[in-house]
Short mmCIF file of C-alpha atoms in Angstrom, two decimals:
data_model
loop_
_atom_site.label_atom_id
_atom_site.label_comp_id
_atom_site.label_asym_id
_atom_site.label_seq_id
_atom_site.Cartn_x
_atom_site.Cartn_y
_atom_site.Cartn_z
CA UNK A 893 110.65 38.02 43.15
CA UNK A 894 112.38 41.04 45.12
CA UNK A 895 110.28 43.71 43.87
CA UNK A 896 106.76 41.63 44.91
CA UNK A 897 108.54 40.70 47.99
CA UNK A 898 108.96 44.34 49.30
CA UNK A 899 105.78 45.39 47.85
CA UNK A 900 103.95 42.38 49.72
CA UNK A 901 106.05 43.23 52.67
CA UNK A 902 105.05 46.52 53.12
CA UNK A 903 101.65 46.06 52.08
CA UNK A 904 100.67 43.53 55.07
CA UNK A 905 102.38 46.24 57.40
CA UNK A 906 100.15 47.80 60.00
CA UNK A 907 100.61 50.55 62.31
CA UNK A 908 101.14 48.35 65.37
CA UNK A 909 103.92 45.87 63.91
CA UNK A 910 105.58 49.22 62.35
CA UNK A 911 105.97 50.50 66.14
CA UNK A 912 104.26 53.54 64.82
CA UNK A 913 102.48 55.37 68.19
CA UNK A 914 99.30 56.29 65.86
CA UNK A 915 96.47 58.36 68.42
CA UNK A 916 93.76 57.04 66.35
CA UNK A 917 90.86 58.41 67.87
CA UNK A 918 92.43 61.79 68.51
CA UNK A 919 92.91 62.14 64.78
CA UNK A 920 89.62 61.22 64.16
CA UNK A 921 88.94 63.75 66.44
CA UNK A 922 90.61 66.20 64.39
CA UNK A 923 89.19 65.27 61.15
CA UNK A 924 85.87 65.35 62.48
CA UNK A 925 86.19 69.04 63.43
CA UNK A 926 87.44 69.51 59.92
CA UNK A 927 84.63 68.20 58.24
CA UNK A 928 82.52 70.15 60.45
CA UNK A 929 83.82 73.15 60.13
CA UNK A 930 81.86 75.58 57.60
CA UNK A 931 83.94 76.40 54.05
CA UNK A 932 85.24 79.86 54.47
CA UNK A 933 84.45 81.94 52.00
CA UNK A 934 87.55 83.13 49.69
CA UNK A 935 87.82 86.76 49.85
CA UNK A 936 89.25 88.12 46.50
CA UNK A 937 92.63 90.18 47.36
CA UNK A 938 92.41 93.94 47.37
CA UNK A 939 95.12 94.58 45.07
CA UNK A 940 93.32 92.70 42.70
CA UNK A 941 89.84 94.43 43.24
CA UNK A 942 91.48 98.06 42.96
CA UNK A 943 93.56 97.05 39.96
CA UNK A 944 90.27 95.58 38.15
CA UNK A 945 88.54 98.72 38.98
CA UNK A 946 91.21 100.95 37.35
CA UNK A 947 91.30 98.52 34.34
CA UNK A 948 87.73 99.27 34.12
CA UNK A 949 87.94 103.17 34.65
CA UNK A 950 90.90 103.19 31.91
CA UNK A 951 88.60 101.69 29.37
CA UNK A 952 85.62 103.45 29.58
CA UNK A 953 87.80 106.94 30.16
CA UNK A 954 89.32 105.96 26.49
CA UNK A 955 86.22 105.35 25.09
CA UNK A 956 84.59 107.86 25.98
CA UNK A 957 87.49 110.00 24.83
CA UNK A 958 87.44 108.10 21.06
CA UNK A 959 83.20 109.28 20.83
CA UNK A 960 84.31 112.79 21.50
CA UNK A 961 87.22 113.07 19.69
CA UNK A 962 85.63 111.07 16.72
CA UNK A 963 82.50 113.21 16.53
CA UNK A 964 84.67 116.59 16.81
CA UNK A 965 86.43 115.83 13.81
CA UNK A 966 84.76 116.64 10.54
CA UNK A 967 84.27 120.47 12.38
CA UNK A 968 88.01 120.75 12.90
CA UNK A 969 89.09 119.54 9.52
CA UNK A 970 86.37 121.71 7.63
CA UNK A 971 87.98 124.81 9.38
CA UNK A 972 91.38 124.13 8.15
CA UNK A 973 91.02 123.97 4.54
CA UNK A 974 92.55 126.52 2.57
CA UNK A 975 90.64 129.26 0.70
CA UNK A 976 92.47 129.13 -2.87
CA UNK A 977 95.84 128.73 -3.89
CA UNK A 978 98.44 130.51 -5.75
CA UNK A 979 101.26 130.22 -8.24
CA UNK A 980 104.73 132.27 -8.25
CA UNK A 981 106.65 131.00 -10.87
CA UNK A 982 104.50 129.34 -13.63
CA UNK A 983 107.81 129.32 -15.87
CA UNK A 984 108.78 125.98 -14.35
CA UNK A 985 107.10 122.73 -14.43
CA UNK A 986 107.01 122.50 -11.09
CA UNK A 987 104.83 126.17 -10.58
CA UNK A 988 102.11 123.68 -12.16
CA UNK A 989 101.31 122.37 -8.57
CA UNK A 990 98.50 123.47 -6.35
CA UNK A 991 98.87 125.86 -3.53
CA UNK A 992 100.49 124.23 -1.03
CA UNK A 993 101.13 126.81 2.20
CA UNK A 994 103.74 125.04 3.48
CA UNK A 995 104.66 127.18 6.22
CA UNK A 996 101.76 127.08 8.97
CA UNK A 997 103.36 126.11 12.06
CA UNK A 998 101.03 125.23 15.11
CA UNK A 999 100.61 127.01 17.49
CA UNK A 1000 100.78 125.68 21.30
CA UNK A 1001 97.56 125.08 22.19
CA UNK A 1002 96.82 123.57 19.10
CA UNK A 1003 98.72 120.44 20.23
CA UNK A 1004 96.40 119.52 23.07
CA UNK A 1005 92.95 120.84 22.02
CA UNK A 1006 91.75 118.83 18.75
CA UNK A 1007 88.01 118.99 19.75
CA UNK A 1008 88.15 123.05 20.51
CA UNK A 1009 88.51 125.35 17.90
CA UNK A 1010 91.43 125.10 15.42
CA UNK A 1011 94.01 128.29 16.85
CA UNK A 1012 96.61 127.70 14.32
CA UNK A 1013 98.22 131.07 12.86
CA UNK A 1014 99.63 131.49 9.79
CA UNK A 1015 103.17 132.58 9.93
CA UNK A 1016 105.30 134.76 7.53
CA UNK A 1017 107.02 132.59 4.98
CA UNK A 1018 109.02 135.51 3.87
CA UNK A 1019 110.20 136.48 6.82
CA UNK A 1020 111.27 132.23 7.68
CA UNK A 1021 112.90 131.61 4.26
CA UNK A 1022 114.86 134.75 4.97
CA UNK A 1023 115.96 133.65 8.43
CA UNK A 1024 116.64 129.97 7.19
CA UNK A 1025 118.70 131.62 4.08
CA UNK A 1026 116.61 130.86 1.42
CA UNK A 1027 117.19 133.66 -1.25
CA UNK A 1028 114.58 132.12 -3.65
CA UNK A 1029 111.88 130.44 -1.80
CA UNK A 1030 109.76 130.43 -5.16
CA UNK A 1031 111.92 127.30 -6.36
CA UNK A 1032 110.15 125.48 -3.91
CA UNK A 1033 107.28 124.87 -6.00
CA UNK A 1034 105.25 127.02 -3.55
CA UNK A 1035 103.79 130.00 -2.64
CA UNK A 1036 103.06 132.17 0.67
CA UNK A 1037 100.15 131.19 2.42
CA UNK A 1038 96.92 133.45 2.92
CA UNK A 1039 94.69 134.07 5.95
CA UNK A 1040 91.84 131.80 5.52
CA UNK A 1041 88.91 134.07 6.79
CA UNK A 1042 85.99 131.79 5.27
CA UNK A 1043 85.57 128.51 3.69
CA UNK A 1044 85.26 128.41 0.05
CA UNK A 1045 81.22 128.05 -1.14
CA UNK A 1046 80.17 125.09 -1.30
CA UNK A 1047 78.29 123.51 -4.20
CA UNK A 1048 77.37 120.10 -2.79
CA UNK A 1049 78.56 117.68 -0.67
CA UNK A 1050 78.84 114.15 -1.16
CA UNK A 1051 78.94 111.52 1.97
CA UNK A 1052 79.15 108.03 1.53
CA UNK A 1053 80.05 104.81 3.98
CA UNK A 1054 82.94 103.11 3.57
CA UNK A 1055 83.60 99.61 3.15
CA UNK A 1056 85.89 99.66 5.80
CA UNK A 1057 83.19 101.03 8.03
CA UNK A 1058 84.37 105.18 8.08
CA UNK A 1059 82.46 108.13 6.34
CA UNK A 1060 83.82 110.01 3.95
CA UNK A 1061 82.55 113.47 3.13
CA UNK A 1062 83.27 115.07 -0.19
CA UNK A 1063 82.59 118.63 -0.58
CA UNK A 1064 82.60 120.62 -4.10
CA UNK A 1065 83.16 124.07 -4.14
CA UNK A 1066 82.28 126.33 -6.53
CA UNK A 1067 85.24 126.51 -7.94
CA UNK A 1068 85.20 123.49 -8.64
CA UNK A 1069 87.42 122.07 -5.91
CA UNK A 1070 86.84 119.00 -4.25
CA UNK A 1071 87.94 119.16 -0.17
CA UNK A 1072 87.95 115.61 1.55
CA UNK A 1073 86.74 115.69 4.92
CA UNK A 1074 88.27 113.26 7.84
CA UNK A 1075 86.85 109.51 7.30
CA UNK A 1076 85.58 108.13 10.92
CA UNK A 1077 88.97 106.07 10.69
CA UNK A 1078 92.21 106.86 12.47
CA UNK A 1079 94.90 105.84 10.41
CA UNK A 1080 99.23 106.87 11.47
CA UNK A 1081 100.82 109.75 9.75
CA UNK A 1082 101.67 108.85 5.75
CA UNK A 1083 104.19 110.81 3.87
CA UNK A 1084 103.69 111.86 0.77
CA UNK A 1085 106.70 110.54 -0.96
CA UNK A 1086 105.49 107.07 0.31
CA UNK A 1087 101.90 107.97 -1.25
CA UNK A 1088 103.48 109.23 -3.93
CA UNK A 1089 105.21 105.47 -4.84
CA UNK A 1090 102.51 103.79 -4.30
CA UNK A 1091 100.65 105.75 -7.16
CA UNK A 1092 103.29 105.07 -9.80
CA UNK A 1093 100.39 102.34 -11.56
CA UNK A 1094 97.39 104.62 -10.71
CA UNK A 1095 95.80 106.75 -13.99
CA UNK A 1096 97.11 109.74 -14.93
CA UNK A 1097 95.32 112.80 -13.87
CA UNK A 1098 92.74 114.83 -16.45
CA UNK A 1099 95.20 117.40 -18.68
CA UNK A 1100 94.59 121.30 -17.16
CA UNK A 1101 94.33 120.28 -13.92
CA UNK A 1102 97.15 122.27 -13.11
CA UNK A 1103 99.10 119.40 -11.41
CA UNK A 1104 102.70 118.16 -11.70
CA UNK A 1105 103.09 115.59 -13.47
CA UNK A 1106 105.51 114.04 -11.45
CA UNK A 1107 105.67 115.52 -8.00
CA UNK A 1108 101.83 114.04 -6.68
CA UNK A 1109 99.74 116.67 -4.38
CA UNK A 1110 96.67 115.81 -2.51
CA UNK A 1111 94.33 118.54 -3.52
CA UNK A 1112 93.94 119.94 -7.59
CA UNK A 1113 91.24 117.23 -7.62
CA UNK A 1114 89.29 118.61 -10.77
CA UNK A 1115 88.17 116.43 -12.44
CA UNK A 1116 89.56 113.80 -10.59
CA UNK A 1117 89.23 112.27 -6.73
CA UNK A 1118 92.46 112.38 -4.60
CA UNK A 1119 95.34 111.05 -7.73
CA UNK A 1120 97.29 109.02 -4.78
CA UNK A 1121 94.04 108.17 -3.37
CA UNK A 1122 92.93 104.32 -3.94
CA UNK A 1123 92.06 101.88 -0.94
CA UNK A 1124 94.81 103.87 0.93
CA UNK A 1125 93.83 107.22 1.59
CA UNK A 1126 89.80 106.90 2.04
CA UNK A 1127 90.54 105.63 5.45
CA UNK A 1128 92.45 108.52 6.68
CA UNK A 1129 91.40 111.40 9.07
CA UNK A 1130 93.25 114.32 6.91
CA UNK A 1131 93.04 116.79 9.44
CA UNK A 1132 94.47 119.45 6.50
CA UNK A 1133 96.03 118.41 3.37
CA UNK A 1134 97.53 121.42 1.73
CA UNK A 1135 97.40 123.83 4.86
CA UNK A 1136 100.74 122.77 6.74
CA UNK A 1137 104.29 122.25 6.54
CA UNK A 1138 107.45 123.05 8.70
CA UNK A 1139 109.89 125.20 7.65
CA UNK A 1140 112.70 122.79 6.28
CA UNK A 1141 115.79 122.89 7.10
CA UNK A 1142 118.04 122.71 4.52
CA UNK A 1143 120.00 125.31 3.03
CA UNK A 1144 120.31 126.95 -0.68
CA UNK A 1145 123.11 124.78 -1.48
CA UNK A 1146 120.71 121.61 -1.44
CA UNK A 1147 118.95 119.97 -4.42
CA UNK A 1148 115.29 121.25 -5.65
CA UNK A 1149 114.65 117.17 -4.87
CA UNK A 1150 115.70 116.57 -1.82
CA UNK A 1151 113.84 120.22 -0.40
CA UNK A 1152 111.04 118.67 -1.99
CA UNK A 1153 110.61 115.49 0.41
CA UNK A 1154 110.20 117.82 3.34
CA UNK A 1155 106.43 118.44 1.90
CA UNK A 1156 103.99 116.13 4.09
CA UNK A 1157 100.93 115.52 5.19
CA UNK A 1158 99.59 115.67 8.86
CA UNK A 1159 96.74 113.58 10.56
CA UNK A 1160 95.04 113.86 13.80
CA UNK A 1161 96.64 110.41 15.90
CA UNK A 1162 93.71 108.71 17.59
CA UNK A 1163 93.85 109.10 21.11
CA UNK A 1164 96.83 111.79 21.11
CA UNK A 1165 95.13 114.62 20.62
CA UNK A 1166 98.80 115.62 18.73
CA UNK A 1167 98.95 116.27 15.17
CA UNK A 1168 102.46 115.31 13.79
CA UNK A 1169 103.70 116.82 11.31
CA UNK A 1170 106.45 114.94 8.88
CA UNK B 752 78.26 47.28 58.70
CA UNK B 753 78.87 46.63 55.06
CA UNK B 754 82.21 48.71 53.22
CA UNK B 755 79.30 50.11 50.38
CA UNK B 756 76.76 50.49 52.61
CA UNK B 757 79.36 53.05 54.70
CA UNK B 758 80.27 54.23 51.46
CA UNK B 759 76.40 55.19 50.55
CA UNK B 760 76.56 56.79 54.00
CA UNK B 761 79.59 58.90 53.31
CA UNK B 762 78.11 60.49 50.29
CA UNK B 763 75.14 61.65 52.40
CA UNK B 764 78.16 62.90 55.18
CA UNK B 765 77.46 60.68 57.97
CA UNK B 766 79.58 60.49 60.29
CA UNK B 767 79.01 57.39 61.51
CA UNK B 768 80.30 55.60 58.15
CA UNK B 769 82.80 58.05 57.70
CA UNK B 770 84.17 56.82 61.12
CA UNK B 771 83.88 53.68 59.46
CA UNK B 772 85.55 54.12 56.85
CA UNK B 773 88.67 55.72 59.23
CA UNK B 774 88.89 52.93 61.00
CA UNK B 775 89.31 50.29 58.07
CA UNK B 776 91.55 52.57 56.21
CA UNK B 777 93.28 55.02 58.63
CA UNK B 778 96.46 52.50 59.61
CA UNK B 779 97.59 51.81 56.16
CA UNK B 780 97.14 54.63 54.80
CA UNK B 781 99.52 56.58 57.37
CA UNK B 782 102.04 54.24 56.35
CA UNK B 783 101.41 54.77 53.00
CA UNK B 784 102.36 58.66 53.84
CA UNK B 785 104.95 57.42 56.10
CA UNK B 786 107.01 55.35 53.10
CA UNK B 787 106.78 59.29 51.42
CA UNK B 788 106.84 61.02 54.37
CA UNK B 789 109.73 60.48 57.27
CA UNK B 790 108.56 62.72 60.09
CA UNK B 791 105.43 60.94 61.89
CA UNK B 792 103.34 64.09 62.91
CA UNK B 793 103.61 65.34 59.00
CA UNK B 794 102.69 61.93 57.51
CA UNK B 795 99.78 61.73 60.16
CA UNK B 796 98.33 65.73 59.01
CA UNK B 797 98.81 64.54 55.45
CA UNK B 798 97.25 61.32 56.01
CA UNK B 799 93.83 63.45 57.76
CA UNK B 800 94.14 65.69 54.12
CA UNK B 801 93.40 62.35 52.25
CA UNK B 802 90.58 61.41 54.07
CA UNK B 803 89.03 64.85 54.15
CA UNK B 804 89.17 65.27 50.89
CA UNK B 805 88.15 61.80 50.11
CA UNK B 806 84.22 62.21 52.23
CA UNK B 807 84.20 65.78 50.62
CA UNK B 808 84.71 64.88 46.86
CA UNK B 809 83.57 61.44 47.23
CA UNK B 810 80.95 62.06 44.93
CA UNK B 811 83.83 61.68 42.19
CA UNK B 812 84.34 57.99 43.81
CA UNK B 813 82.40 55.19 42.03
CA UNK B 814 82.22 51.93 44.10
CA UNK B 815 83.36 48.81 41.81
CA UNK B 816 82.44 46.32 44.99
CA UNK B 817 85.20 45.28 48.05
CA UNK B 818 88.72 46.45 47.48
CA UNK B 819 87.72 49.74 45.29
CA UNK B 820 88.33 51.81 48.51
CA UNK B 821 91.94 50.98 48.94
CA UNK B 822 93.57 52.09 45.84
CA UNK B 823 91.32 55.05 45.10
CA UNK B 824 92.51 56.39 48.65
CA UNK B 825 96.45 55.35 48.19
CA UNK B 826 96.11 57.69 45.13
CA UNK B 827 94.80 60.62 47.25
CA UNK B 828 97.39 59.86 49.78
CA UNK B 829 99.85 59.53 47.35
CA UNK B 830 99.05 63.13 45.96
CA UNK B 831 99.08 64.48 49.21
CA UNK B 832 102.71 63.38 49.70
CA UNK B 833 103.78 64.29 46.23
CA UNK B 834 102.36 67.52 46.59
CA UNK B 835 103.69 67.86 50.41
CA UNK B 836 107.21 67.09 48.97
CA UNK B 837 106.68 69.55 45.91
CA UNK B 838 105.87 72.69 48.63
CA UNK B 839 108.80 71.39 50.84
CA UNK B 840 110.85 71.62 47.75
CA UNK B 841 112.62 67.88 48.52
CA UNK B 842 111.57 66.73 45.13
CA UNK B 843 114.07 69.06 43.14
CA UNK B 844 116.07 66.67 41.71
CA UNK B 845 119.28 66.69 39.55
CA UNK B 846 119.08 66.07 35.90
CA UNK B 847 121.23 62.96 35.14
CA UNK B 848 121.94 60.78 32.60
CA UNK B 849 119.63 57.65 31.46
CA UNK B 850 122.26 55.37 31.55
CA UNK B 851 123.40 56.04 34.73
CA UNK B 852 123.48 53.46 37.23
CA UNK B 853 120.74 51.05 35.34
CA UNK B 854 122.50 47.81 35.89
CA UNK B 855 121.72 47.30 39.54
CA UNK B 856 119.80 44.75 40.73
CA UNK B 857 116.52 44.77 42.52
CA UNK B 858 117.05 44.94 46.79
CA UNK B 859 116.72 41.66 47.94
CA UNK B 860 115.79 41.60 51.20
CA UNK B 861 115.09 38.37 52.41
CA UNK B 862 113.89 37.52 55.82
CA UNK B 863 113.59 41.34 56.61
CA UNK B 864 111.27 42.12 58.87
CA UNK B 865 108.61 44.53 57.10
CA UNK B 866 108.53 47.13 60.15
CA UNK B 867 112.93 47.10 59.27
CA UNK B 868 112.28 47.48 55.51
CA UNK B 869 110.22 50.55 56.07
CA UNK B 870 112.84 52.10 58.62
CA UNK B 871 115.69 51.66 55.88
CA UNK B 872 113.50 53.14 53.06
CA UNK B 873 112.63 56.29 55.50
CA UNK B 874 116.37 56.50 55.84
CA UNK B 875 117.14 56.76 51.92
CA UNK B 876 117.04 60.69 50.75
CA UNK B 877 113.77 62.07 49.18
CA UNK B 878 114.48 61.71 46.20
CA UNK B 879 115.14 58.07 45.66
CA UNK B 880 112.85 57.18 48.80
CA UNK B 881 109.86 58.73 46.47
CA UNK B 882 110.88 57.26 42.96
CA UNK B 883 111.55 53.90 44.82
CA UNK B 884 108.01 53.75 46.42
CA UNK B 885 106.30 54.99 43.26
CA UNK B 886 108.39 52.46 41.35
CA UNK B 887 108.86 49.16 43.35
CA UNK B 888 105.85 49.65 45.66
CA UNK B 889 103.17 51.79 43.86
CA UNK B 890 103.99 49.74 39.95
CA UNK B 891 104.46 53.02 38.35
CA UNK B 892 106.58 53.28 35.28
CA UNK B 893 109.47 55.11 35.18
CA UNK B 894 107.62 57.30 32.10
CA UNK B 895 104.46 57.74 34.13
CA UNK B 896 106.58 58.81 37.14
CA UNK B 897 109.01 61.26 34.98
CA UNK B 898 105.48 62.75 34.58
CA UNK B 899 104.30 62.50 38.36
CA UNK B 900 107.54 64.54 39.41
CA UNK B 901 108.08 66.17 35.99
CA UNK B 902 111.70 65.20 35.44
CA UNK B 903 113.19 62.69 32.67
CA UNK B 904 112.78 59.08 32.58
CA UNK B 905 116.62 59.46 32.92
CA UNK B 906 116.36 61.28 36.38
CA UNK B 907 113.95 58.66 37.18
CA UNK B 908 116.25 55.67 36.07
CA UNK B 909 118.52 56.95 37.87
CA UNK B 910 117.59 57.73 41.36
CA UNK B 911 115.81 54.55 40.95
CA UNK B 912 119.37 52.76 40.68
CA UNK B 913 120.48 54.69 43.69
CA UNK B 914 117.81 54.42 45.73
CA UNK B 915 118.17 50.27 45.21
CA UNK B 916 122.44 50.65 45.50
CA UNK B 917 121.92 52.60 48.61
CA UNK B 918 119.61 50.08 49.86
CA UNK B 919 121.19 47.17 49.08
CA UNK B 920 124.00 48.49 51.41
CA UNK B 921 122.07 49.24 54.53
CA UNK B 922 120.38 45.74 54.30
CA UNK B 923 123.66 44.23 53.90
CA UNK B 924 125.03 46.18 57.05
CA UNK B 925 121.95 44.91 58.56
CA UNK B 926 122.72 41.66 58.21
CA UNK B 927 119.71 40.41 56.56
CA UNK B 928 121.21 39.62 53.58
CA UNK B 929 120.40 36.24 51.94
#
C-alpha cells in the first residue's frame, strides 16, 4: 500500500541515513540550560496597570458622586414646590386646572449645582408672553407665577419604601395639598402628554378637585394621589412638578392644543447634575 | 536503564533520565519537525521546544508501558510545527473547492530511498507539505485536520491532491518510478 509505504519509510528514517548534520550533544547542551534556567516572572504591562487604576478611580468617583447627589435630593425638591396656585379665567374649562407657573426658567448655575441650594428665579411671564406676541396669555390655561418665600405648612408627612426599592415621601399641607417628594430612584425625563396616555384607563379624579377633566396635571391631588400616577410615576425623582416650564414658542395664530403640549415636567438626570426641561 | 524508570526520573527533573530520554527520542523527532519544517536550524530549536515542554508538563504524561513515549512526543512536536507555521504565517491557505483535484492517486514511490522521499516532501510548498504529513504520515483525517489548521475539509482535500500530483511528478523526474 503507497500510503503505509511512505509512512513506514519515513518512520524507520534516522538522522544519520537522512544526511542530517544533527550536534546532538550541543543541543542537549542547550536544552539543559533551558531547563535550568529559573521561570521569569511575567510582569503585567504598564498600560494595563494605569488603565485598571483609572477604571477603578472612575468607579468609585461615580459612586461616590450617586451617595451625594442621592442624599441631596429630597432638600432640593422640598425647596422648589410652589406656595399656592391661581386661576385667571375660570370661564373656561380649562381655568379648572391647578396653578401651573409655567414660566420659571433656570438660571445658570442652577444647571451644575443640584446638591447646593436651588438659585432658580422666577421670571416675568408678562413681560415674555409680550415679547413672544402672546396678546392673551390667560388662554393658556395658566397663570403668572409667584415668589415662593416659604413652603406651605405642613400637616403630616407620609414616607413609605417602595417595592422597587426608592422612598417616597408624601407631604400634606394644610391646605390640603399633597406635594410628592423625589423617590431614591432616577428615572429619564417623562412628558406629560405621554403620562397623560397612559392614564386614559386610570379612575377618574374626586368631583371639586378643581382639575381638568381632560388635560391631566400632576399636582390638585385632593383627595386623590398623583391621577397619572400608577407603577409609573412612584419611581421618579420630580425635582418640581408644577414650578417650571419654558416659554413656548409658538405664536397666537397656533391652536389652544398644540400650545398645550409644550407643558412638561422636569427631573433631576442621575449623574448629570442637569435638569432638562421638555 | 529502563524507558519508565527514566520516565519516573523525569517527573522528579533528573537530568540524568531526561538525557535519557533525549537520546532515545531526539533523532526522530527532529525529523519529525524536519517533514514540517524545511530549514534544519528551525526544525532543530523547535524540536528542543518539544522536549522542554515535554520534562516540564510531563506530569500531564501517563505511561501506558514501551512505545507510549513516541506518539505522546510526535504530538508535541507536531504542535510545535503547526504552531511555528501558524506565527510564520505559511499555513494561510486558499479556500478551494471540495471537489477539486480528489481523483489522484496515492504517490507511489517504490524503491525510493527514505532519506530521497523526505528531500522531495521538504521541496513541496507549506501548505501541501503539512496537510500531506498530517494526512499520509500522521493518519489524520481530512475533518480532524480542517480543524488542526482551521480551514475546510475542501481546502484540505485539496492541497492534499496537490501535494500527491506535485509529488508524483518529482518522483517520476527522479526516476524512481515503478
Amino acid at each position: 500500500m503507497p500510503q503505509q509505504d511512505i509512512k513506514t519509510k519515513l518512520d524507520e528514517l534516522d538522522t544519520l541515513s537522512a544526511g542530517v548534520v544533527f550536534e546532538r550533544e550541543e543541543a542537549w547542551d542547550k536544552l539543559q540550560e533551558r531547563l535550568d534556567r529559573k521561570p521569569e516572572r511575567k510582569m503585567l504591562p504598564w498600560y494595563r496597570l494605569v488603565a485598571a487604576a483609572a477604571l477603578l478611580l472612575l468607579l468609585a468617583g461615580g459612586w461616590l458622586r450617586y451617595r451625594k447627589q442621592s442624599a441631596a435630593m429630597p432638600e432640593i425638591a422640598q425647596k422648589m414646590l410652589p406656595k399656592q396656585q391661581n386661576q385667571t379665567n375660570p370661564g373656561t374649562a380649562a381655568m379648572a386646572l391647578p396653578a401651573m407657573p409655567t414660566d420659571i426658567a433656570p438660571s445658570a448655575p442652577y444647571e451644575s449645582a443640584p446638591n447646593k441650594q436651588d438659585d432658580r428665579r422666577l421670571v416675568n411671564t408678562q413681560a415674555l408672553a409680550e415679547k413672544s406676541g402672546i396678546t392673551n396669555p390667560g388662554t393658556r390655561h395658566t397663570t403668572f407665577p409667584q415668589e415662593v418665600d416659604t413652603l406651605p405648612a405642613i400637616h403630616r408627612t407620609i414616607q413609605r419604601k417602595e417595592p422597587t426599592g426608592g422612598y417616597e415621601l408624601a407631604m400634606v399641607t394644610n391646605e390640603r395639598k399633597t406635594y410628592y417628594l423625589p423617590a431614591q430612584r432616577v428615572m429619564p425625563v417623562v412628558h406629560i402628554n405621554d403620562l397623560e396616555q397612559e392614564d386614559n384607563d386610570s379612575a377618574e379624579p374626586a368631583a371639586g378637585t378643581g382639575r381638568n377633566k381632560e388635560k391631566k396635571w400632576i399636582i390638585d391631588l385632593e383627595p386623590a394621589p398623583l391621577n397619572f400616577g400608577t407603577a409609573s410615576i412612584r419611581n421618579m425623582k420630580i425635582v418640581h412638578v408644577n414650578a417650571l416650564m419654558e416659554p413656548a414658542p409658538y405664536t397666537n395664530d397656533e391652536p389652544v392644543e398644540r400650545q398645550q403640549h409644550f407643558i412638561s415636567i422636569s427631573f433631576l438626570a442621575p449623574f448629570s447634575n442637569k435638569l432638562y426641561n421638555r | 536503564m529502563k524507558e519508565q524508570k527514566a520516565i519516573e526520573g523525569c517527573r522528579k527533573q533528573d537530568r540524568i533520565s531526561q538525557k535519557y530520554v533525549y537520546d532515545l527520542y531526539a533523532d526522530a523527532m527532529l525529523l519529525v519537525c524536519m517533514r514540517y519544517v524545511k530549514p534544519l536550524p528551525d526544525a532543530e530549536e523547535l524540536m528542543l521546544n518539544g522536549f522542554y515542554n515535554f520534562f516540564k508538563n510531563i506530569d500531564r504524561f501517563i505511561y501506558n508501558g514501551d512505545g507510549s513515549v513516541r506518539p505522546w512526543l510526535r504530538k508535541i512536536m507536531l504542535n510545535e510545527c503547526l504552531m511555528h507555521l501558524r506565527k510564520t504565517g505559511e499555513l494561510k491557505l486558499k479556500p478551494e473547492a471540495a471537489g477539486e483535484g480528489e481523483s489522484v492517486d496515492p504517490v507511489v514511490t517504490g524503491d525510493m530511498q527514505a532519506a530521497e522521499l523526505l528531500k522531495l516532501i521538504s521541496r513541496l510548498p507549506p501548505g501541501y507539505r503539512t496537510v500531506f504529513n498530517l494526512y499520509e504520515v500522521e493518519g489524520y483525517s481530512h475533518k480532524e485536520i480542517a480543524n488542526l489548521l482551521n480551514i475546510s475539509e475542501g481546502t484540505s482535500k485539496s492541497q492534499l491532491s496537490k501535494a500527491r500530483s506535485q509529488l508524483q511528478v518529482m518522483v517520476k523526474r527522479q526516476g524512481w518510478y515503478n
